[in-house]
Amino acid sequence: MNHVQHWGEQAQKAVAAILDAHQKTPSSLLPILHDIQDQLGYVPAEAVEEIAAGLNLSRAEVHGVVSFYRHFSTKPRGRHIVEVCCAESCQAVGGRIVEAHAKATLGVDWYQTTRDGEITLEPVYCLGNCACSPSVRVGKQVLGRMTTERFDRLVENLGTVAVEVQ
Amino acid sequence: MLEYFDPRKDSHPAIDYGTPPSSRDLVPISELITLSIDGHDVQVPEGTSVMRAAVMAGIHIPKLCSTDSLEAFGSCRMCLVHIEGRRGYPASCTTPAEEGMQVRTHNDSLAKLRRNVMEMYISDHPLDCLTCAANGDCELQDMAGVVGLRHVRYGYEGNHHLGIEKDTSNPYFTFDSSKCIVCSRCVRACEETQGTFALTIFGRGFESRVSPGQNQDFVDSECVSCGACVQACPTATLTETSIIDKGQPDHSVITTCAYCGVGCAFKADMQGDQVVRMTPWKQGKANRGHSCVKGRFAFGYVTHSDRITTPMLRESIDQPWRKVSFEEAFEFAAKRIRGIQKQYGRTAVGGITSSRCTNEETYLVQKMVRAAFGNNNVDTCARVCHSPTGFGLKTTFGESAGTQTFDSVEKTDVMMVIGANPTDAHPVFASRLKKRLREGAKLIVVDPRTIDLVRSPHIKADYHLTLRPGTNVAFINAMAHVIVTEGLQADQFIAERCDVEAFEQWKTFISDVRHSPESTEQYTGISAAQMRGAARLFAQEGNGAIYYGLGVTEHSQGSSMVMGIANLAMLTGNIGREGVGVNPLRGQNNVQGSCDMGSFPHELPGYRHISSEAVRRVFEKAWHVTLDPEPGYRITNMLDAAVEGTYKGLYVQGEDIAQSDPNTRHVEEALRNIECLIVQDIFLNETAKFAHVFLPGSSFLEKNGTFTNAERRISPVRQVMAPLCGLVDWQVTLGLSKALGYEMAYNHPSDIMDEIASLTPTFANVSYERLEEEGSLQWPCNDDHPDGTPIMHVEQFTRGKGYFALTEYVPTEEKVTRRFPLLLTTGRILSQYNVGAQTRRTENSSWHAEDVLEIHPHDAEDRGINDGDIVAMVSRAGDTQLRAKVSSKMQPGVVYTTFHHPESGANVITTDNSDWATNCPEYKVTAVQVTKVTGTERVSQWQTQFAEFTKKQIALLNGSEGDEQ
């Protein structure tokens, strides 16, 4: 991912290119939002007007869609997104321990980013990996049978420094 | 005889049917389906919702998110019903009625379900009904009562939205999100009714809230303040600020808006004689329940402190005004008029009728001029806007008016909008047009500017032909050329309905290669390929309708262009049924009416030529006078004669020629030469500053009468308050006429209408009784058309056979040169109306506080002009200064401004050029140069003089000599 942390010429160009690429696709708002989030790491508020103009929609309409889906973030996030599954199956086999551990280890609550800007922690409701609960997803990779130890190793591999629990 | 069900007639205006009718078409009674609701059989057209069917049977199912102006949504879960043989409880708003269906709207289970749903709504809603602005007009309150909610088990301590701050950014309404039940009615009204899409629901679940734009304040969003969301809101969430301040109305009166030519029907909600709110009237046939920021909210000017309510006079314009009685003013004016006629001749005086006053008042002014002044020197402001329409359509079709209803747009497949900007100038009709476009109709926009219709949410023109100002006729000829040479014309229609000899002659003319898109490209700037594509689309896409505005008429070839448009409509067979036609969008509320009423110097009421002895005899008999058979002066002739010194007396009712007419300096010179200028207006307008007699006018809320809109619809104007000055305008004209020795006796405007009807064949069956019954009537309304004529020229043209007129393109003399390299074109914006005398005295000015000059970025860059700079604009006629707005909506070489503020001096710039047939000024084409103003000098010489003159005249109004100030 080529994350951009602020709205500027680079981000504007990226959005323009994405809009261009989807010009011929009907109902392309969601694919466009996905592409923008994948490329920029989030959907900047400033991009909404450009998307609306590109698709002949109103700003309000695009804003409504972006805000409806939790998946879309409207502010810059960490370099890595770690999503912890909070759905029934995972909860039944210790998912809550992983949740608590993740928050404590990273020193953040849901939707927050570690102080070094590396990791954003988000809840997710079912990754379709129930047979191997509890599950965590990092980027596009789903990891099953998560334990606190495996989570620590995972964080270490992502290159961040775990903070002391106060 | 086959009996029909008419969904628009067979409904009551005060009842909310919950969902719209399935279609507006008539349905044969035999095709209706029957269902049973609570044991009552009800017959409805197929596609009707169960909810609407129930209301038709007199059964009101509880509801919150539905209303009959919006498509069913099914989100509130209040309107659940039980249907025999079906599982669960379907929502009655989204369930279509079916033959034989057995519906139960109330039983114990439904009652419990509804109460539980209501309980949840109320658990997150303030319990301040007694002090709430919507108290007495709240559907949530009503429904809580209907379902019998007695307590809320959930308490009020949990998460809630009660602390959200109010958004008071809009001057006319308040958004109080804490009272919102998220029914989406406002969001849907903005989309479906208005077509702006400024609102959305932010987030989801508990956090869902209505969001203007991107969680902005209303005023910072795309909101155009049309009021549709306020109208749709079932709670106090969106409430008119006037209702918050004053409370709910105690009675209301249905009347007709006095702003643009759409002629919307409004309900004036009243407390005593105070208007607390204007709401669009659902049964209004022009607006179908919609409104714009002007008609809905900008009525405060009526009681503005600038209103002048006493007659005034003065010997000369450098003297202070003296307040006098009406009698004294009438005597003074009459004496002067007679004195002038004695000294300078009978034709040295005349009058100008108003396109803002009622038909009855306009009729009286022209009658007084012809009968009491004894000449035909009467004209109206239609001279400067749609006179070419009258001339052009009379020549080709035989009647000086548009051919359709506004409803007709619902059947249009391809529309061509030429030189009109409906979203700003005719916003309520624009919403209906956009609705049809969203349904898939095709659109061709012909305009030098990128108007909103070219591209806005869910609207995109298939062709935007950016023609160079002044080349309209070359364009319309090229359209016809393509259709004729490619054989796309409607041969059968032409053979049956048109003058074939004239057609053959015209066909030879138009087939000439000089009219081909390849040849005209050099003038119009429209590429031949675009031109051909647009012509093919218009000719082949089914029902084609042409809508046009002043961008067609206000040219040196305005009349030729109107005839070119008529030719194109006939050529493609697009006349005489719904969905097609030639539709001039008239500017002012009663500009159609003022023309109908004989305001032109050559025509008596009903467009009958003054030179016809037979016609004159009818009027002479009724008026007991001898009429002058010679046509009188047009406005331009009056002004020229005044400058020459041969025209000395002028009576102007409700017009502001000093601001609205072109070449202001010429107008001012003329007005200074007039020895008796009588101005009748509600404000001391620019023209009144040159007047000797001021007669106070009355606003539309203070009188009875009728207005006629762009679709020839005569709508009643009803008095809601007493005239502030004691007399209404028609009574003032009667007084003046009496003082001149020509007494007219009427007790009520209906008497005047009866006289009009008796003298005008197209109005023969119009009467106040008939208007009361029908709501409104479209002329011709006579024995041939007892209920009026929605669509004209159905069987045959009024003139018999349609006439193809030859329309040779002649370039305007107003050409760009090195000295004047840019073309100025003028227009309107949404929040202001015409000369702005009304809207400038309302909060509408918060959207448009000054006129600006729009200029393309290239032209701006060439001149070192930045957005917001003060620039000087010079034409052959004059110069002025105003603020620049750099906009890519302009095309290079073209600049644009409005004339809503007198100090802008837009008309100091415009020239004396005018239409060859009607003298309609060429407002749309003026060669200019624009330069950046440096240093501190920020006003032109004219603007300095204007400011001084205005200051002096205001002082004279306040009783001092002015010079002391």
Coordinates of N, CA, C and O in Angstrom, one line a residue, chain B residues 50-51 61-62 74-98 101-105 107 110 113-114:
Chain B
V50 N -51.6 0.0 -1.0 CA -52.6 -0.4 0.0 C -52.9 0.9 0.9 O -54.1 1.2 1.2
M51 N -51.8 1.6 1.2 CA -52.0 2.8 2.0 C -52.9 3.8 1.3 O -53.9 4.3 1.9
I61 N -54.2 4.9 7.8 CA -53.3 4.0 8.5 C -52.2 4.8 9.1 O -51.7 5.7 8.4
P62 N -51.8 4.6 10.3 CA -50.7 5.4 10.9 C -49.5 5.3 10.1 O -49.2 4.3 9.5
G74 N -41.0 2.9 3.1 CA -41.1 1.7 4.0 C -40.2 1.6 5.1 O -39.7 0.5 5.5
S75 N -39.8 2.7 5.7 CA -38.8 2.6 6.8 C -39.3 2.8 8.2 O -38.7 2.3 9.1
C76 N -40.5 3.4 8.4 CA -40.9 3.7 9.7 C -41.6 2.6 10.5 O -41.7 2.6 11.7
R77 N -42.1 1.7 9.8 CA -42.8 0.5 10.3 C -44.0 0.8 11.1 O -44.4 0.1 12.0
M78 N -44.6 1.9 10.8 CA -45.9 2.3 11.5 C -47.1 1.8 10.7 O -48.2 1.6 11.3
C79 N -47.0 1.7 9.4 CA -48.1 1.5 8.5 C -48.4 0.0 8.2 O -49.0 -0.3 7.3
L80 N -47.9 -0.9 9.1 CA -48.1 -2.3 8.9 C -49.5 -2.7 8.9 O -50.3 -2.0 9.6
V81 N -49.9 -3.6 8.1 CA -51.3 -4.1 8.0 C -51.3 -5.6 8.0 O -50.2 -6.3 7.8
H82 N -52.5 -6.2 8.1 CA -52.6 -7.6 8.0 C -53.3 -7.9 6.7 O -54.4 -7.3 6.4
I83 N -52.8 -8.7 5.8 CA -53.4 -9.1 4.6 C -53.8 -10.5 4.6 O -52.9 -11.4 4.8
E84 N -55.0 -10.8 4.4 CA -55.6 -12.2 4.5 C -54.7 -13.1 3.6 O -54.5 -12.8 2.4
G85 N -54.2 -14.2 4.1 CA -53.5 -15.2 3.3 C -52.0 -14.9 3.2 O -51.3 -15.6 2.5
R86 N -51.6 -13.8 3.8 CA -50.1 -13.5 3.7 C -49.5 -13.6 5.1 O -50.2 -13.3 6.1
R87 N -48.3 -14.0 5.1 CA -47.6 -14.1 6.4 C -47.1 -12.7 6.9 O -46.8 -11.8 6.1
G88 N -47.0 -12.5 8.1 CA -46.4 -11.3 8.7 C -47.2 -10.1 8.5 O -48.4 -10.2 8.2
Y89 N -46.6 -9.0 8.6 CA -47.3 -7.7 8.6 C -46.6 -6.8 7.6 O -45.7 -6.1 7.9
P90 N -47.1 -6.8 6.3 CA -46.4 -5.9 5.3 C -46.7 -4.5 5.5 O -47.7 -4.1 6.1
A91 N -45.8 -3.6 5.1 CA -46.0 -2.2 5.2 C -46.9 -1.8 4.1 O -46.7 -2.1 2.9
S92 N -48.0 -1.1 4.4 CA -49.0 -0.8 3.4 C -48.6 0.2 2.4 O -49.1 0.3 1.3
C93 N -47.5 1.0 2.7 CA -47.1 2.0 1.7 C -46.3 1.4 0.6 O -46.4 1.9 -0.6
T94 N -45.6 0.3 0.8 CA -44.8 -0.4 -0.2 C -45.6 -1.6 -0.8 O -45.0 -2.2 -1.8
T95 N -46.7 -1.9 -0.4 CA -47.5 -3.0 -0.9 C -48.5 -2.6 -1.9 O -49.4 -1.8 -1.5
P96 N -48.4 -3.0 -3.1 CA -49.4 -2.6 -4.1 C -50.8 -3.3 -3.9 O -50.8 -4.5 -3.5
A97 N -51.8 -2.6 -4.1 CA -53.2 -3.2 -4.0 C -53.3 -4.3 -5.1 O -52.8 -4.1 -6.2
E98 N -54.1 -5.3 -4.7 CA -54.4 -6.4 -5.7 C -55.8 -6.7 -5.7 O -56.5 -6.5 -4.7
M101 N -58.0 -8.4 -2.7 CA -57.2 -8.4 -1.5 C -58.1 -8.1 -0.3 O -59.0 -7.2 -0.4
Q102 N -57.8 -8.8 0.8 CA -58.6 -8.5 2.1 C -57.6 -7.9 3.1 O -56.7 -8.6 3.5
V103 N -57.8 -6.6 3.4 CA -56.8 -6.0 4.3 C -57.5 -5.6 5.6 O -58.6 -5.1 5.6
R104 N -56.7 -5.8 6.7 CA -57.1 -5.3 8.0 C -56.1 -4.3 8.5 O -54.9 -4.6 8.5
T105 N -56.6 -3.1 8.7 CA -55.6 -2.1 9.1 C -55.5 -2.0 10.7 O -54.5 -1.4 11.1
N107 N -55.9 -4.3 14.3 CA -56.3 -5.3 15.2 C -55.3 -5.3 16.4 O -54.4 -4.4 16.4
L110 N -51.5 -5.6 15.6 CA -51.0 -4.4 14.9 C -50.9 -3.2 15.9 O -49.9 -2.5 15.8
L113 N -47.7 -3.8 17.9 CA -46.5 -3.5 17.1 C -46.3 -2.0 16.9 O -45.2 -1.5 17.2
R114 N -47.3 -1.3 16.6 CA -47.2 0.1 16.3 C -46.8 0.9 17.6 O -46.0 1.8 17.6

